[in-house]
Amino acid sequence: MSDTYFEFGTAAERWDRAQMFFEAKEYMTAARILEGLVEEEPEQVSPRLLLARTYYHSARLGRAETELRAVLERDPVEPYARLMLGRTLERQGRSAEATGHLRMAAAFSGDFDFDRDRRTGA
């Protein structure tokens, strides 16, 4: 696939195409499209969050962490970014660092007994 494919169309068309590839589990292709969108509009949270998800699902955890931290710089109370950052850190074997993010994500979702859930595996 030529590089022009990833840059073709309006931002909205590329966003739709990236979502389509993500839903089809074509994470590498989705990431290539999203990287361009994020570069063009770095303040937009949604493309950056989907890019982080593509990195997570394709086991590019360092890149996922970088994008998630960028999302949280822009929106510190973004609950899904907190959850994903916690899961990304856990997957990297950094459970102690993940705990704070997972607690915040749980609190944002209304689960104030995070430690109970961790103990019971819920």
PDB file of C-alpha atoms in Angstrom:
ATOM      1  CA  MET A   1       0.000   0.000   0.000  1.00  0.00           C
ATOM      2  CA  SER A   2       1.487   3.344  -0.973  1.00  0.00           C
ATOM      3  CA  ASP A   3       2.049   6.077   1.574  1.00  0.00           C
ATOM      4  CA  THR A   4      -0.397   8.347  -0.243  1.00  0.00           C
ATOM      5  CA  TYR A   5      -3.235   6.019   0.817  1.00  0.00           C
ATOM      6  CA  PHE A   6      -2.650   6.948   4.442  1.00  0.00           C
ATOM      7  CA  GLU A   7      -2.724  10.670   3.636  1.00  0.00           C
ATOM      8  CA  PHE A   8      -5.586  10.625   1.102  1.00  0.00           C
ATOM      9  CA  GLY A   9      -8.823  12.455   1.835  1.00  0.00           C
ATOM     10  CA  THR A  10     -10.061  14.876   4.408  1.00  0.00           C
ATOM     11  CA  ALA A  11      -9.321  14.469   8.081  1.00  0.00           C
ATOM     12  CA  ALA A  12     -12.867  13.157   8.587  1.00  0.00           C
ATOM     13  CA  GLU A  13     -12.451  10.578   5.821  1.00  0.00           C
ATOM     14  CA  ARG A  14      -9.120   9.423   7.252  1.00  0.00           C
ATOM     15  CA  TRP A  15     -10.656   9.228  10.741  1.00  0.00           C
ATOM     16  CA  ASP A  16     -13.448   7.021   9.381  1.00  0.00           C
ATOM     17  CA  ARG A  17     -10.928   4.861   7.523  1.00  0.00           C
ATOM     18  CA  ALA A  18      -8.737   4.505  10.636  1.00  0.00           C
ATOM     19  CA  GLN A  19     -11.760   3.415  12.686  1.00  0.00           C
ATOM     20  CA  MET A  20     -12.681   0.888  10.013  1.00  0.00           C
ATOM     21  CA  PHE A  21      -9.177  -0.624  10.082  1.00  0.00           C
ATOM     22  CA  PHE A  22      -9.176  -0.643  13.883  1.00  0.00           C
ATOM     23  CA  GLU A  23     -12.510  -2.481  13.986  1.00  0.00           C
ATOM     24  CA  ALA A  24     -11.120  -4.978  11.452  1.00  0.00           C
ATOM     25  CA  LYS A  25      -8.141  -5.511  13.803  1.00  0.00           C
ATOM     26  CA  GLU A  26      -5.765  -4.113  11.191  1.00  0.00           C
ATOM     27  CA  TYR A  27      -3.929  -2.182  13.877  1.00  0.00           C
ATOM     28  CA  MET A  28      -0.776  -1.364  11.931  1.00  0.00           C
ATOM     29  CA  THR A  29      -2.769   0.190   9.080  1.00  0.00           C
ATOM     30  CA  ALA A  30      -4.997   2.107  11.492  1.00  0.00           C
ATOM     31  CA  ALA A  31      -1.905   3.403  13.281  1.00  0.00           C
ATOM     32  CA  ARG A  32      -0.349   4.696  10.063  1.00  0.00           C
ATOM     33  CA  ILE A  33      -3.472   6.696   9.287  1.00  0.00           C
ATOM     34  CA  LEU A  34      -3.853   7.942  12.851  1.00  0.00           C
ATOM     35  CA  GLU A  35      -0.209   8.992  13.142  1.00  0.00           C
ATOM     36  CA  GLY A  36      -0.819  11.501  10.351  1.00  0.00           C
ATOM     37  CA  LEU A  37      -4.012  12.781  11.960  1.00  0.00           C
ATOM     38  CA  VAL A  38      -2.314  13.214  15.332  1.00  0.00           C
ATOM     39  CA  GLU A  39       0.588  15.037  13.719  1.00  0.00           C
ATOM     40  CA  GLU A  40      -1.836  17.423  11.984  1.00  0.00           C
ATOM     41  CA  GLU A  41      -4.054  18.003  15.028  1.00  0.00           C
ATOM     42  CA  PRO A  42      -2.013  17.228  18.165  1.00  0.00           C
ATOM     43  CA  GLU A  43      -4.601  18.771  20.493  1.00  0.00           C
ATOM     44  CA  GLN A  44      -7.394  16.421  19.384  1.00  0.00           C
ATOM     45  CA  VAL A  45      -7.881  13.730  22.034  1.00  0.00           C
ATOM     46  CA  SER A  46      -9.956  11.163  20.101  1.00  0.00           C
ATOM     47  CA  PRO A  47      -7.427  10.329  17.346  1.00  0.00           C
ATOM     48  CA  ARG A  48      -4.623  10.180  19.911  1.00  0.00           C
ATOM     49  CA  LEU A  49      -6.644   7.855  22.144  1.00  0.00           C
ATOM     50  CA  LEU A  50      -7.467   5.545  19.244  1.00  0.00           C
ATOM     51  CA  LEU A  51      -3.798   5.613  18.226  1.00  0.00           C
ATOM     52  CA  ALA A  52      -2.873   4.547  21.765  1.00  0.00           C
ATOM     53  CA  ARG A  53      -5.375   1.687  21.494  1.00  0.00           C
ATOM     54  CA  THR A  54      -3.857   0.544  18.184  1.00  0.00           C
ATOM     55  CA  TYR A  55      -0.419   0.536  19.770  1.00  0.00           C
ATOM     56  CA  TYR A  56      -1.716  -1.376  22.802  1.00  0.00           C
ATOM     57  CA  HIS A  57      -3.395  -4.042  20.672  1.00  0.00           C
ATOM     58  CA  SER A  58      -0.303  -4.434  18.499  1.00  0.00           C
ATOM     59  CA  ALA A  59       1.914  -4.778  21.607  1.00  0.00           C
ATOM     60  CA  ARG A  60       3.760  -1.507  21.017  1.00  0.00           C
ATOM     61  CA  LEU A  61       3.377  -0.661  24.668  1.00  0.00           C
ATOM     62  CA  GLY A  62       5.988   2.089  24.898  1.00  0.00           C
ATOM     63  CA  ARG A  63       4.245   3.998  22.127  1.00  0.00           C
ATOM     64  CA  ALA A  64       0.860   3.368  23.727  1.00  0.00           C
ATOM     65  CA  GLU A  65       2.156   4.762  27.015  1.00  0.00           C
ATOM     66  CA  THR A  66       3.519   7.878  25.294  1.00  0.00           C
ATOM     67  CA  GLU A  67       0.202   8.590  23.566  1.00  0.00           C
ATOM     68  CA  LEU A  68      -1.821   7.940  26.714  1.00  0.00           C
ATOM     69  CA  ARG A  69       0.332  10.315  28.729  1.00  0.00           C
ATOM     70  CA  ALA A  70      -0.151  12.936  25.994  1.00  0.00           C
ATOM     71  CA  VAL A  71      -3.937  12.430  26.216  1.00  0.00           C
ATOM     72  CA  LEU A  72      -3.825  12.835  29.985  1.00  0.00           C
ATOM     73  CA  GLU A  73      -1.758  16.026  29.691  1.00  0.00           C
ATOM     74  CA  ARG A  74      -4.618  17.471  27.652  1.00  0.00           C
ATOM     75  CA  ASP A  75      -7.451  15.889  29.652  1.00  0.00           C
ATOM     76  CA  PRO A  76      -6.345  14.645  33.100  1.00  0.00           C
ATOM     77  CA  VAL A  77      -9.778  13.205  33.924  1.00  0.00           C
ATOM     78  CA  GLU A  78     -10.207  11.140  30.727  1.00  0.00           C
ATOM     79  CA  PRO A  79     -11.304   7.864  32.364  1.00  0.00           C
ATOM     80  CA  TYR A  80     -10.571   5.500  29.490  1.00  0.00           C
ATOM     81  CA  ALA A  81      -7.062   6.922  29.069  1.00  0.00           C
ATOM     82  CA  ARG A  82      -6.449   6.353  32.807  1.00  0.00           C
ATOM     83  CA  LEU A  83      -7.678   2.769  32.544  1.00  0.00           C
ATOM     84  CA  MET A  84      -5.631   2.079  29.427  1.00  0.00           C
ATOM     85  CA  LEU A  85      -2.496   3.615  30.906  1.00  0.00           C
ATOM     86  CA  GLY A  86      -2.920   1.434  33.975  1.00  0.00           C
ATOM     87  CA  ARG A  87      -3.379  -1.687  31.835  1.00  0.00           C
ATOM     88  CA  THR A  88      -0.438  -0.720  29.613  1.00  0.00           C
ATOM     89  CA  LEU A  89       1.824  -0.292  32.630  1.00  0.00           C
ATOM     90  CA  GLU A  90       0.634  -3.622  34.070  1.00  0.00           C
ATOM     91  CA  ARG A  91       1.394  -5.333  30.776  1.00  0.00           C
ATOM     92  CA  GLN A  92       4.908  -3.937  30.985  1.00  0.00           C
ATOM     93  CA  GLY A  93       5.335  -5.421  34.473  1.00  0.00           C
ATOM     94  CA  ARG A  94       4.976  -2.036  36.213  1.00  0.00           C
ATOM     95  CA  SER A  95       2.065  -2.912  38.497  1.00  0.00           C
ATOM     96  CA  ALA A  96       2.992  -0.529  41.293  1.00  0.00           C
ATOM     97  CA  GLU A  97       3.005   2.396  38.871  1.00  0.00           C
ATOM     98  CA  ALA A  98      -0.253   1.207  37.292  1.00  0.00           C
ATOM     99  CA  THR A  99      -2.211   1.100  40.554  1.00  0.00           C
ATOM    100  CA  GLY A 100      -2.729   4.860  40.870  1.00  0.00           C
ATOM    101  CA  HIS A 101      -4.049   5.156  37.328  1.00  0.00           C
ATOM    102  CA  LEU A 102      -6.351   2.162  37.780  1.00  0.00           C
ATOM    103  CA  ARG A 103      -7.704   3.590  41.048  1.00  0.00           C
ATOM    104  CA  MET A 104      -8.461   6.902  39.364  1.00  0.00           C
ATOM    105  CA  ALA A 105     -10.175   5.127  36.452  1.00  0.00           C
ATOM    106  CA  ALA A 106     -12.278   3.137  38.916  1.00  0.00           C
ATOM    107  CA  ALA A 107     -13.228   6.286  40.822  1.00  0.00           C
ATOM    108  CA  PHE A 108     -14.186   8.065  37.585  1.00  0.00           C
ATOM    109  CA  SER A 109     -16.500   5.157  36.769  1.00  0.00           C
ATOM    110  CA  GLY A 110     -18.079   5.283  40.241  1.00  0.00           C
ATOM    111  CA  ASP A 111     -16.278   2.219  41.645  1.00  0.00           C
ATOM    112  CA  PHE A 112     -14.930   3.539  44.929  1.00  0.00           C
ATOM    113  CA  ASP A 113     -13.925   0.115  46.280  1.00  0.00           C
ATOM    114  CA  PHE A 114     -11.083  -0.494  43.813  1.00  0.00           C
ATOM    115  CA  ASP A 115      -9.063  -2.548  46.299  1.00  0.00           C
ATOM    116  CA  ARG A 116     -11.986  -4.951  46.828  1.00  0.00           C
ATOM    117  CA  ASP A 117     -12.166  -5.522  43.081  1.00  0.00           C
ATOM    118  CA  ARG A 118      -8.413  -6.153  42.932  1.00  0.00           C
ATOM    119  CA  ARG A 119      -8.607  -8.664  45.789  1.00  0.00           C
ATOM    120  CA  THR A 120     -11.545 -10.580  44.335  1.00  0.00           C
ATOM    121  CA  GLY A 121     -10.393 -10.386  40.712  1.00  0.00           C
ATOM    122  CA  ALA A 122     -13.561  -8.561  39.630  1.00  0.00           C
TER     123      ALA A 122
END
